[in-house]
Coordinates of C-alpha atoms and ligand atoms in Angstrom, one line a residue:
X1 CA 12.2 6.2 -1.4
X2 CA 9.9 5.5 -4.3
X3 CA 10.2 7.9 -7.2
X4 CA 13.8 8.9 -6.4
X5 CA 15.4 5.5 -6.8
X6 CA 14.6 2.7 -9.2
X7 CA 12.9 -0.2 -7.5
X8 CA 15.4 -2.7 -8.9
X9 CA 18.3 -0.7 -7.6
X10 CA 17.2 -0.8 -4.0
X11 CA 19.3 -2.8 -1.6
X12 CA 16.2 -4.7 -0.3
X13 CA 15.3 -5.7 -3.9
X14 CA 18.8 -7.1 -4.5
X15 CA 18.7 -8.9 -1.2
X16 CA 15.3 -10.3 -2.1
X17 CA 16.6 -11.6 -5.5
X18 CA 19.4 -13.5 -3.7
X19 CA 17.0 -14.7 -1.1
X20 CA 14.5 -15.9 -3.7
X21 CA 17.2 -18.0 -5.4
X22 CA 17.8 -19.6 -2.0
X23 CA 14.2 -20.3 -1.0
X24 CA 12.3 -20.7 -4.3
X25 CA 12.3 -24.5 -4.1
X26 CA 11.6 -24.8 -0.4
X27 CA 8.4 -26.8 0.0
X28 CA 5.6 -25.9 2.4
X29 CA 5.8 -29.5 3.7
X30 CA 9.3 -29.0 4.9
X31 CA 8.7 -25.5 6.1
X32 CA 5.9 -26.7 8.3
X33 CA 7.6 -29.9 9.4
X34 CA 10.7 -27.9 10.5
X35 CA 8.7 -25.3 12.5
X36 CA 5.8 -26.4 14.7
X37 CA 5.1 -22.7 15.5
X38 CA 4.8 -21.6 11.9
X39 CA 1.0 -21.1 11.8
X40 CA 1.1 -18.9 14.9
X41 CA 4.2 -17.1 13.7
X42 CA 2.6 -16.1 10.4
X43 CA -0.9 -15.2 11.7
X44 CA -1.9 -11.6 12.3
X45 CA -5.1 -10.0 13.4
X46 CA -6.6 -6.6 12.9
X47 CA -9.9 -4.8 12.5
X48 CA -11.9 -8.0 13.1
X49 CA -10.0 -10.0 10.5
X50 CA -7.5 -12.8 10.9
X51 CA -4.9 -13.4 8.2
X52 CA -3.1 -16.7 8.3
X53 CA -0.3 -16.3 5.7
X54 CA 1.7 -19.3 6.9
X55 CA 0.9 -21.3 3.8
X56 CA 3.0 -19.0 1.7
X57 CA 6.4 -19.8 0.2
X58 CA 8.2 -17.6 2.7
X59 CA 10.5 -17.8 5.7
X60 CA 11.0 -15.2 8.5
X61 CA 13.8 -13.8 6.4
X62 CA 11.5 -13.3 3.5
X63 CA 9.1 -11.2 5.6
X64 CA 12.1 -9.3 7.0
X65 CA 13.3 -8.4 3.6
X66 CA 9.9 -7.6 2.2
X67 CA 9.3 -5.3 5.1
X68 CA 12.7 -3.8 4.5
X69 CA 11.6 -3.2 0.9
X70 CA 8.5 -1.5 2.1
X71 CA 10.7 0.8 4.2
X72 CA 13.1 1.6 1.4
X73 CA 10.2 2.3 -0.9
X74 CA 8.6 4.7 1.6
X75 CA 5.3 2.9 2.0
X76 CA 4.7 4.4 5.5
X77 CA 5.7 7.9 4.4
X78 CA 3.4 7.6 1.4
X79 CA 0.6 6.3 3.5
X80 CA 1.0 9.2 6.0
X81 CA 1.0 11.6 3.1
X82 CA -2.3 10.1 1.9
X83 CA -3.9 10.6 5.4
X84 CA -2.6 14.2 5.5
X85 CA -4.5 15.0 2.3
X86 CA -1.4 15.5 0.2
X87 CA -1.8 15.3 -3.6
X88 CA -0.3 11.8 -4.0
X89 CA -2.3 11.3 -7.2
X90 CA 0.4 13.2 -9.0
X91 CA -0.8 12.8 -12.5
X92 CA -4.2 14.3 -11.7
X93 CA -2.8 16.6 -8.9
X94 CA -5.4 15.3 -6.5
X95 CA -5.5 14.2 -2.9
X96 CA -6.5 10.6 -2.3
X97 CA -8.8 10.7 0.7
X98 CA -11.3 7.8 0.7
X99 CA -10.2 7.4 4.3
X100 CA -12.0 10.7 5.1
X101 CA -15.3 9.1 3.9
X102 CA -15.3 6.9 7.0
X103 CA -13.6 9.2 9.5
X104 CA -15.8 9.6 12.6
X105 CA -17.4 12.9 13.4
X106 CA -15.0 15.2 15.1
X107 CA -11.9 13.8 13.4
X108 CA -10.0 16.3 11.2
X109 CA -8.8 15.5 7.7
X110 CA -7.8 18.4 5.6
X111 CA -7.6 19.1 1.9
X112 CA -6.0 22.4 1.0
X113 CA -6.4 23.5 4.6
X114 CA -10.1 22.7 4.8
X115 CA -11.4 20.0 7.1
X116 CA -13.5 17.7 5.0
X117 CA -15.0 15.5 7.8
X118 CA -18.0 17.9 8.5
X119 CA -18.9 17.9 4.8
X120 CA -18.7 14.1 4.7
X121 CA -21.1 13.8 7.6
X122 CA -23.4 16.4 6.2
X123 CA -23.8 14.3 3.0
X124 CA -24.2 11.1 5.1
X125 CA -27.0 12.8 7.1
X126 CA -28.8 13.8 4.0
X127 CA -28.4 10.3 2.6
X128 CA -29.8 8.9 5.8
X129 CA -32.8 11.2 5.8
X130 CA -33.6 10.2 2.2
X131 CA -32.9 6.5 2.8
X132 CA -35.3 6.5 5.7
X133 CA -38.0 8.2 3.6
X134 CA -37.7 5.3 1.1
X135 CA -37.6 2.7 3.8
X136 CA -40.6 4.0 5.7
X137 CA -42.6 4.7 2.5
X138 CA -43.0 8.4 3.0
X139 CA -41.1 9.2 -0.2
X140 CA -43.8 8.7 -2.8
X141 CA -43.6 8.4 -6.6
X142 CA -45.3 11.0 -8.8
X143 CA -48.6 9.2 -8.7
X144 CA -48.5 8.9 -5.0
X145 CA -47.5 5.2 -5.0
X146 CA -44.8 3.9 -2.7
X147 CA -41.4 3.2 -4.3
X148 CA -40.8 -0.6 -4.4
X149 CA -37.7 -0.9 -6.7
X150 CA -34.5 1.1 -6.7
X151 CA -32.4 0.9 -9.8
X152 CA -28.8 2.1 -9.6
X153 CA -27.5 3.3 -13.0
X154 CA -23.8 3.6 -13.1
X155 CA -20.7 1.8 -14.2
X156 CA -17.2 0.9 -12.9
X157 CA -16.8 2.3 -9.4
X158 CA -20.3 3.8 -9.6
X159 CA -21.7 0.2 -9.9
X160 CA -19.4 -2.5 -8.8
X161 CA -19.3 -1.5 -5.1
X162 CA -23.0 -0.9 -4.8
X163 CA -23.9 -4.2 -6.4
X164 CA -21.2 -6.2 -4.5
X165 CA -22.3 -4.6 -1.2
X166 CA -26.0 -5.2 -1.8
X167 CA -25.4 -8.9 -2.5
X168 CA -23.0 -9.2 0.4
X169 CA -25.4 -7.6 2.9
X170 CA -28.7 -8.9 1.6
X171 CA -29.5 -10.6 4.9
X172 CA -29.4 -7.1 6.5
X173 CA -31.5 -5.5 3.7
X174 CA -35.1 -4.4 3.7
X175 CA -36.6 -7.3 1.7
X176 CA -39.7 -5.4 0.8
X177 CA -37.6 -3.3 -1.5
X178 CA -36.1 -4.6 -4.7
X179 CA -32.7 -3.4 -5.9
X180 CA -31.4 -3.7 -9.5
X181 CA -28.4 -2.5 -11.3
X182 CA -27.9 -1.1 -14.9
X183 CA -24.3 -0.6 -15.9
X184 CA -23.8 -1.9 -19.5
X185 CA -24.7 0.3 -22.5
X186 CA -26.1 -2.9 -24.0
X187 CA -29.9 -2.1 -24.1
X188 CA -30.5 -5.7 -22.9
X189 CA -29.2 -4.6 -19.5
X190 CA -31.8 -1.9 -19.1
X191 CA -34.6 -4.1 -20.6
X192 CA -33.9 -6.9 -18.2
X193 CA -33.5 -4.7 -15.2
X194 CA -36.9 -3.1 -15.8
X195 CA -38.8 -6.2 -16.7
X196 CA -42.1 -6.5 -14.9
X197 CA -41.7 -3.2 -13.1
X198 CA -44.3 -0.5 -12.5
X199 CA -42.6 2.9 -13.4
X200 CA -44.8 4.5 -10.8
X201 CA -43.1 2.4 -8.1
X202 CA -39.5 2.7 -9.4
X203 CA -36.7 5.1 -8.4
X204 CA -33.5 5.6 -10.4
X205 CA -30.3 6.5 -8.6
X206 CA -28.0 7.9 -11.4
X207 CA -24.5 7.4 -10.0
X208 CA -21.6 8.9 -11.9
X209 CA -18.7 10.9 -10.5
X210 CA -18.3 12.8 -13.7
X211 CA -21.9 12.6 -15.0
X212 CA -20.4 12.4 -18.5
X213 CA -19.8 8.6 -18.8
X214 CA -21.3 7.4 -22.1
X215 CA -22.9 4.2 -20.7
X216 CA -24.5 5.9 -17.7
X217 CA -25.7 9.0 -19.5
X218 CA -27.3 6.8 -22.2
X219 CA -29.0 4.5 -19.7
X220 CA -30.1 7.5 -17.6
X221 CA -31.7 9.1 -20.7
X222 CA -33.5 5.8 -21.5
X223 CA -34.7 5.6 -17.9
X224 CA -36.0 9.2 -18.2
X225 CA -38.0 8.4 -21.3
X226 CA -39.3 5.2 -19.7
X227 CA -40.6 7.2 -16.7
X228 CA -41.9 10.2 -18.6
X229 CA -43.7 8.1 -21.2
X230 CA -45.3 5.9 -18.6
X231 CA -46.3 8.7 -16.2
X232 CA -47.1 11.2 -18.9
X233 CA -45.1 14.2 -17.6
X234 CA -41.6 15.6 -17.2
X235 CA -42.7 16.6 -13.7
X236 CA -42.4 12.9 -12.7
X237 CA -38.6 13.1 -13.0
X238 CA -38.4 14.9 -9.6
X239 CA -39.9 11.9 -7.7
X240 CA -38.3 9.1 -9.7
X241 CA -34.7 10.3 -10.1
X242 CA -31.9 11.2 -7.7
X243 CA -28.3 11.7 -8.7
X244 CA -25.0 10.9 -7.0
X245 CA -22.1 12.9 -8.5
X246 CA -19.4 15.6 -8.2
X247 CA -20.8 17.4 -11.2
X248 CA -23.7 19.7 -10.1
X249 CA -24.1 21.5 -13.5
X250 CA -24.1 18.1 -15.3
X251 CA -26.9 16.9 -13.0
X252 CA -28.9 20.1 -13.4
X253 CA -28.5 19.9 -17.2
X254 CA -29.9 16.3 -17.1
X255 CA -33.0 17.7 -15.4
X256 CA -32.4 16.5 -11.8
X257 CA -33.0 19.1 -9.1
X258 CA -29.7 19.6 -7.1
X259 CA -32.0 19.2 -4.0
X260 CA -32.2 15.5 -5.1
X261 CA -28.4 15.2 -5.6
X262 CA -25.9 13.7 -3.2
X263 CA -22.4 15.0 -3.8
X264 CA -18.9 13.8 -3.2
X265 CA -15.4 15.1 -4.0
X266 CA -12.7 14.9 -6.6
X267 CA -10.4 13.3 -4.0
X268 CA -12.6 10.2 -4.0
X269 CA -11.5 7.9 -6.8
X270 CA -14.3 6.0 -8.6
X271 CA -13.0 2.6 -7.4
X272 CA -12.7 3.9 -3.9
X273 CA -16.2 5.4 -3.7
X274 CA -18.6 2.7 -2.5
X275 CA -18.5 4.3 1.0
X276 CA -19.3 7.8 -0.4
X277 CA -22.7 8.9 -1.7
X278 CA -22.1 6.2 -4.4
X279 CA -23.3 3.9 -1.6
X280 CA -26.7 5.5 -1.5
X281 CA -28.5 2.4 -2.8
X282 CA -26.5 0.3 -0.2
X283 CA -27.7 2.7 2.5
X284 CA -31.3 2.4 1.3
X285 CA -31.1 -1.4 1.3
X286 CA -29.4 -1.9 4.7
X287 CA -30.5 1.3 6.5
X288 CA -28.4 4.2 7.8
X289 CA -27.3 2.4 11.0
X290 CA -25.9 -0.6 9.1
X291 CA -24.2 1.8 6.7
X292 CA -22.5 3.5 9.6
X293 CA -21.4 0.1 10.8
X294 CA -19.9 -0.5 7.3
X295 CA -18.0 2.8 7.6
X296 CA -16.8 1.8 11.1
X297 CA -15.4 -1.4 9.6
X298 CA -13.5 0.6 7.0
X299 CA -12.3 3.0 9.6
X300 CA -11.0 0.2 11.9
X301 CA -8.9 -1.1 9.0
X302 CA -7.7 2.4 8.2
X303 CA -6.5 2.8 11.8
X304 CA -4.9 -0.6 11.7
X305 CA -3.1 0.3 8.4
X306 CA -2.0 3.7 9.8
X307 CA -0.7 2.6 13.2
X308 CA 0.3 -1.0 13.2
X309 CA 4.0 -1.8 12.7
X310 CA 4.6 -3.0 9.1
X311 CA 5.5 -6.5 10.3
X312 CA 2.0 -7.1 11.8
X313 CA 0.1 -4.9 9.4
X314 CA -2.5 -7.0 7.5
X315 CA -2.8 -4.9 4.3
X316 CA 1.0 -4.3 4.2
X317 CA 1.8 -8.0 4.5
X318 CA -0.8 -8.9 1.9
X319 CA 0.5 -6.3 -0.5
X320 CA 4.1 -7.4 0.0
X321 CA 3.1 -11.1 -0.6
X322 CA 1.6 -10.0 -3.9
X323 CA 4.9 -8.3 -4.8
X324 CA 6.8 -11.4 -3.8
X325 CA 4.9 -13.7 -6.1
X326 CA 4.4 -11.1 -8.9
X327 CA 8.0 -9.9 -9.1
X328 CA 10.1 -12.8 -7.9
X329 CA 8.1 -16.0 -8.7
X330 CA 6.7 -14.4 -11.9
X331 CA 3.1 -15.2 -11.0
X332 CA 0.8 -13.4 -13.4
X333 CA -2.5 -13.7 -11.5
X334 CA -4.0 -13.7 -8.0
X335 CA -7.1 -15.7 -7.3
X336 CA -9.6 -14.5 -4.7
X337 CA -12.0 -17.2 -3.6
X338 CA -14.6 -16.1 -1.1
X339 CA -16.2 -19.1 0.7
X340 CA -19.5 -17.2 0.8
X341 CA -22.2 -17.0 -1.8
X342 CA -23.0 -13.5 -0.6
X343 CA -19.5 -12.4 -1.8
X344 CA -20.2 -13.6 -5.4
X345 CA -19.3 -10.2 -6.8
X346 CA -16.4 -9.5 -4.5
X347 CA -13.8 -10.7 -7.1
X348 CA -15.3 -8.5 -9.8
X349 CA -15.2 -5.6 -7.4
X350 CA -11.5 -6.3 -6.6
X351 CA -10.8 -6.5 -10.3
X352 CA -11.5 -2.8 -10.8
X353 CA -9.9 -1.9 -7.4
X354 CA -6.6 -3.7 -8.2
X355 CA -6.3 -3.7 -11.9
X356 CA -7.4 -0.1 -12.6
X357 CA -5.2 1.0 -9.7
X358 CA -2.0 -0.9 -10.4
X359 CA -2.2 -1.7 -14.1
X360 CA 0.5 0.9 -14.9
X361 CA 3.6 0.9 -17.1
X362 CA 5.4 4.0 -15.9
X363 CA 6.6 5.1 -12.5
X364 CA 5.8 8.4 -10.7
X365 CA 8.5 10.2 -12.7
X366 CA 7.0 9.0 -16.0
X367 CA 9.8 6.5 -16.7
X368 CA 8.9 3.2 -18.1
X369 CA 9.2 0.5 -15.4
X370 CA 11.4 -2.5 -16.0
X371 CA 9.6 -4.5 -13.3
X372 CA 6.2 -6.1 -13.3
X373 CA 3.3 -4.2 -11.8
X374 CA -0.3 -5.3 -10.9
X375 CA -1.3 -8.9 -11.5
X376 CA -4.5 -10.1 -13.0
X377 CA -7.2 -10.5 -10.3
X378 CA -9.9 -13.1 -10.7
X379 CA -12.0 -15.4 -8.7
X380 CA -15.3 -17.1 -8.0
X381 CA -16.9 -18.2 -4.8
X382 CA -15.7 -21.5 -3.3
X383 CA -17.0 -24.2 -3.6
X384 CA -18.2 -23.5 -7.1
X385 CA -14.7 -22.8 -8.3
X386 CA -13.5 -26.1 -6.9
X387 CA -15.7 -27.9 -9.4
X388 CA -14.6 -25.8 -12.3
X389 CA -11.1 -24.3 -12.4
X390 CA -9.3 -25.4 -9.2
X391 CA -7.9 -28.4 -11.1
X392 CA -5.5 -26.0 -12.9
X393 CA -4.4 -24.4 -9.6
X394 CA -3.7 -27.9 -8.1
X395 CA -2.0 -29.6 -11.0
X396 CA -1.4 -27.1 -13.8
X397 CA 1.9 -25.6 -14.7
X398 CA 1.2 -22.0 -13.5
X399 CA 1.7 -20.7 -10.0
X400 CA -1.5 -19.0 -8.8
X401 CA -1.5 -17.6 -5.3
X402 CA -5.0 -17.5 -3.8
X403 CA -6.8 -15.7 -1.1
X404 CA -9.4 -17.9 0.5
X405 CA -11.9 -15.9 2.5
X406 CA -14.3 -17.5 5.1
X407 CA -16.5 -16.8 8.0
X408 CA -16.8 -18.6 11.3
X409 CA -20.5 -18.0 11.8
X410 CA -23.1 -18.7 9.1
X411 CA -25.7 -16.2 8.0
X412 CA -28.0 -18.9 6.8
X413 CA -30.0 -20.9 9.3
X414 CA -28.9 -24.0 7.4
X415 CA -25.9 -24.2 9.8
X416 CA -25.0 -27.8 8.8
X417 CA -24.2 -26.4 5.3
X418 CA -21.7 -24.1 6.9
X419 CA -19.6 -26.8 8.3
X420 CA -19.3 -28.4 4.8
X421 CA -18.5 -25.0 3.3
X422 CA -15.7 -24.2 5.7
X423 CA -14.4 -27.8 5.7
X424 CA -13.9 -27.3 2.0
X425 CA -12.1 -24.0 2.4
X426 CA -9.7 -25.5 5.0
X427 CA -9.2 -28.6 2.9
X428 CA -8.4 -26.7 -0.3
X429 CA -5.7 -24.7 1.5
X430 CA -4.3 -27.9 2.9
X431 CA -4.4 -29.7 -0.5
X432 CA -2.9 -26.7 -2.3
X433 CA -0.2 -26.3 0.2
X434 CA 0.9 -29.9 0.9
X435 CA -0.4 -32.0 -2.0
X436 CA 0.1 -35.7 -2.2
X437 CA 3.3 -37.5 -3.2
X438 CA 3.7 -40.7 -5.2
X439 CA 4.9 -42.5 -2.1
X440 CA 1.7 -41.5 -0.2
X441 CA -0.5 -42.5 -3.1
X442 CA 1.3 -45.9 -3.4
X443 CA 0.9 -46.5 0.3
X444 CA -2.8 -45.8 -0.1
X445 CA -3.1 -48.4 -2.8
X446 CA -3.2 -46.2 -5.9
X447 CA -2.8 -48.3 -9.1
X448 CA 0.7 -47.8 -10.4
X449 CA -0.4 -46.6 -13.8
X450 CA -2.6 -43.9 -12.2
X451 CA -0.1 -42.6 -9.7
X452 CA 1.7 -40.0 -11.8
X453 CA -1.6 -38.5 -12.8
X454 CA -2.8 -38.3 -9.2
X455 CA 0.3 -36.7 -7.7
X456 CA -0.4 -33.2 -6.6
X457 CA 2.7 -31.4 -6.0
X458 CA 1.4 -28.9 -3.4
X459 CA 3.5 -25.8 -2.6
X460 CA 0.6 -23.7 -4.0
X461 CA 0.4 -20.6 -1.8
X462 CA -2.7 -19.4 -0.1
X463 CA -3.7 -16.7 2.4
X464 CA -6.6 -17.7 4.7
X465 CA -8.7 -14.7 5.7
X466 CA -11.2 -15.3 8.4
X467 CA -13.8 -13.1 10.1
X468 CA -16.4 -13.9 12.7
X469 CA -19.4 -13.3 10.3
X470 CA -20.2 -11.4 7.2
X471 CA -21.8 -8.3 8.5
X472 CA -21.6 -4.6 7.5
X473 CA -18.6 -3.9 9.8
X474 CA -16.7 -6.9 8.5
X475 CA -17.4 -6.0 4.9
X476 CA -16.0 -2.5 5.5
X477 CA -12.8 -4.0 7.0
X478 CA -12.4 -6.5 4.2
X479 CA -12.7 -3.9 1.4
X480 CA -10.3 -1.5 3.2
X481 CA -7.9 -4.4 3.6
X482 CA -7.7 -4.8 -0.1
X483 CA -7.6 -1.0 -0.7
X484 CA -4.6 -0.7 1.5
X485 CA -3.0 -3.8 0.1
X486 CA -3.3 -2.2 -3.4
X487 CA -1.8 1.0 -1.9
X488 CA 1.2 -0.9 -0.5
X489 CA 1.8 -2.7 -3.9
X490 CA 1.6 0.6 -5.8
X491 CA 4.0 2.3 -3.3
X492 CA 6.5 -0.5 -3.7
X493 CA 6.3 -0.3 -7.5
X494 CA 6.5 3.5 -7.4
X495 CA 3.4 4.0 -9.6
X496 CA 0.4 6.2 -9.4
X497 CA -2.4 3.9 -8.2
X498 CA -5.0 6.5 -8.4
X499 CA -5.2 7.6 -12.1
X500 CA -6.5 5.5 -15.0
X501 CA -5.3 7.1 -18.3
X502 CA -5.4 3.7 -20.1
X503 CA -9.1 3.6 -20.3
X504 CA -9.3 7.0 -22.1
X505 CA -8.1 5.9 -25.5
X506 CA -10.9 3.4 -26.0
X507 CA -13.5 6.0 -25.0
X508 CA -12.1 8.5 -27.6
X509 CA -12.0 5.9 -30.4
X510 CA -15.6 4.7 -29.6
X511 CA -16.8 8.3 -29.9
X512 CA -15.2 8.5 -33.3
X513 CA -16.8 5.2 -34.4
X514 CA -20.3 5.9 -33.2
X515 CA -21.2 8.4 -36.0
X516 CA -19.5 6.0 -38.5
X517 CA -22.0 3.3 -37.5
X518 CA -25.0 5.6 -37.5
X519 CA -24.4 8.0 -40.4
X520 CA -25.0 6.4 -43.7
X521 CA -23.3 9.3 -45.5
X522 CA -20.2 9.0 -43.2
X523 CA -16.9 9.9 -44.9
X524 CA -14.6 7.2 -46.0
X525 CA -13.3 5.0 -43.2
X526 CA -9.6 5.7 -42.3
X527 CA -8.9 3.2 -39.6
X528 CA -6.7 0.2 -40.1
X529 CA -8.0 -2.4 -42.5
X530 CA -9.3 -4.7 -39.8
X531 CA -11.3 -2.0 -38.0
X532 CA -12.6 -0.7 -41.4
X533 CA -13.8 -4.2 -42.3
X534 CA -15.5 -4.7 -39.0
X535 CA -17.3 -1.4 -39.3
X536 CA -18.4 -2.1 -42.9
X537 CA -19.7 -5.6 -42.0
X538 CA -21.7 -4.0 -39.2
X539 CA -23.1 -1.3 -41.5
X540 CA -24.1 -3.9 -44.1
X541 CA -25.9 -6.0 -41.5
X542 CA -27.7 -3.1 -40.0
X543 CA -28.7 -1.4 -43.2
X544 CA -29.9 -4.5 -45.1
Ligands
F6P601 O1 -13.6 4.3 -17.4 C1 -13.2 4.1 -16.1 C2 -13.9 5.0 -15.1 O2 -13.4 6.3 -15.2 C3 -13.7 4.4 -13.7 O3 -12.5 4.9 -13.1 C4 -14.9 4.9 -13.0 O4 -15.2 4.2 -11.9 C5 -16.0 4.7 -14.1 O5 -15.3 5.0 -15.3 C6 -17.2 5.4 -14.0 O6 -17.0 6.8 -14.0 P1 -18.2 7.8 -13.5 O7 -18.5 7.5 -12.1 O8 -17.6 9.2 -13.7 O9 -19.4 7.6 -14.4

């Protein structure tokens, strides 16, 4: 069980090490040639998604041992503890209950003996009433004009999910409303997001779990000034600002009436919050019914994760494959390539989800781990990536497992484009897996001098994730798939996937440096010589 035994001491780990030595050089060409049933054997379905993981460097024995590892590390017990509302975020002594955000009415999920599902639905109902008022124009700005633009101010989990979901679900959105996002404390972000807007027609959704985050509070204060100076009165704030937060006093102090606040709970991690009230802008864009579809998709995957045997469990298998490459093959990164322009921000969303969750150096007991934890996550939509960085994946010296995500039905009426898009997805997986040998090239007439350069080794692993179409329900399933894959990885590594202490130090140091940049009479700098010199150079430039 994780926590009580070191990962590298577990029997399954040792067995996997021996197994790795035996299979590491096996080529996908041979694995497929030897087993005509391989694709079917390594394809699983759940919650509207299909995962073909046959183009991975695995055998049935690999899967058996990885599942054994999950058993020894207590993945299922930890998952059940999460669903029971136990405080599995041990370093913050908090429950981890994003699954309660999408539990249907009538289901019971308790925290400290209290059923949270009725509260979740009460907030959803308030969000729906507000979203409908914006969508039907009955919510008016201070001057009586209809709201046309909604700007979400927030960062990290209070931004990436809303922006990703808005872009993903634009075809389902109300096109008469415009949605923009301000996250960065760089004033350029606010300037650009408000370009050309009429303040009388603009609503800000200030999204922050803590309502203390420097970037968000700075941007919200700037937005407040922008509204008040244009509309001439503080009274305008009531019609142009709403807040999403767990911090009611903080919201009140900022000047937003709690009647215009949508709450959530400390058991929702920032990076797991896009389906909480943090999704308010998403709900305004796609409407309450579509938002409930999104939640239904999440819930379907939750149920799949909770009740499907580990051997056929999509997020468990994906998480275990990440462990396989990360810890045995030494892969440093995982590429996520959606074959959908609408999923342009999905890799960025996954970066926070995975890297803030599993970028940890100690286990649940606080002992420094002597195994690798979370990989670097990155990616871009295919086919753009193919014309930029895929070369390195095909012929470079690094092993980069990739998830390729595609949809059977197009959203665009330009359906002939879709065939080309999906042909590219399937072709890339084929090329990455099987490559091209010197013999094949010679037989095709490749000039001898070019052949070594044209050889593509293959044996580059990919997962193919397919769904019928990108709709709210599918997006929910897809996000939950990755959430639970991250969970599985964290449970195997025996780490706390739900804290983020590493981001604190930079925040503290920035707060120390801010007055040093602003205050001309600041005391002597006492940082290291490099930081001192950088600050001094900045001061000279700004004061000259
Ligand atoms: O700095 C990291 C972080 O705490 C994330 O975990 C979180 O999503 C983000 O900042 C924003 O926090 P908040 O919603 O409290 O403004």
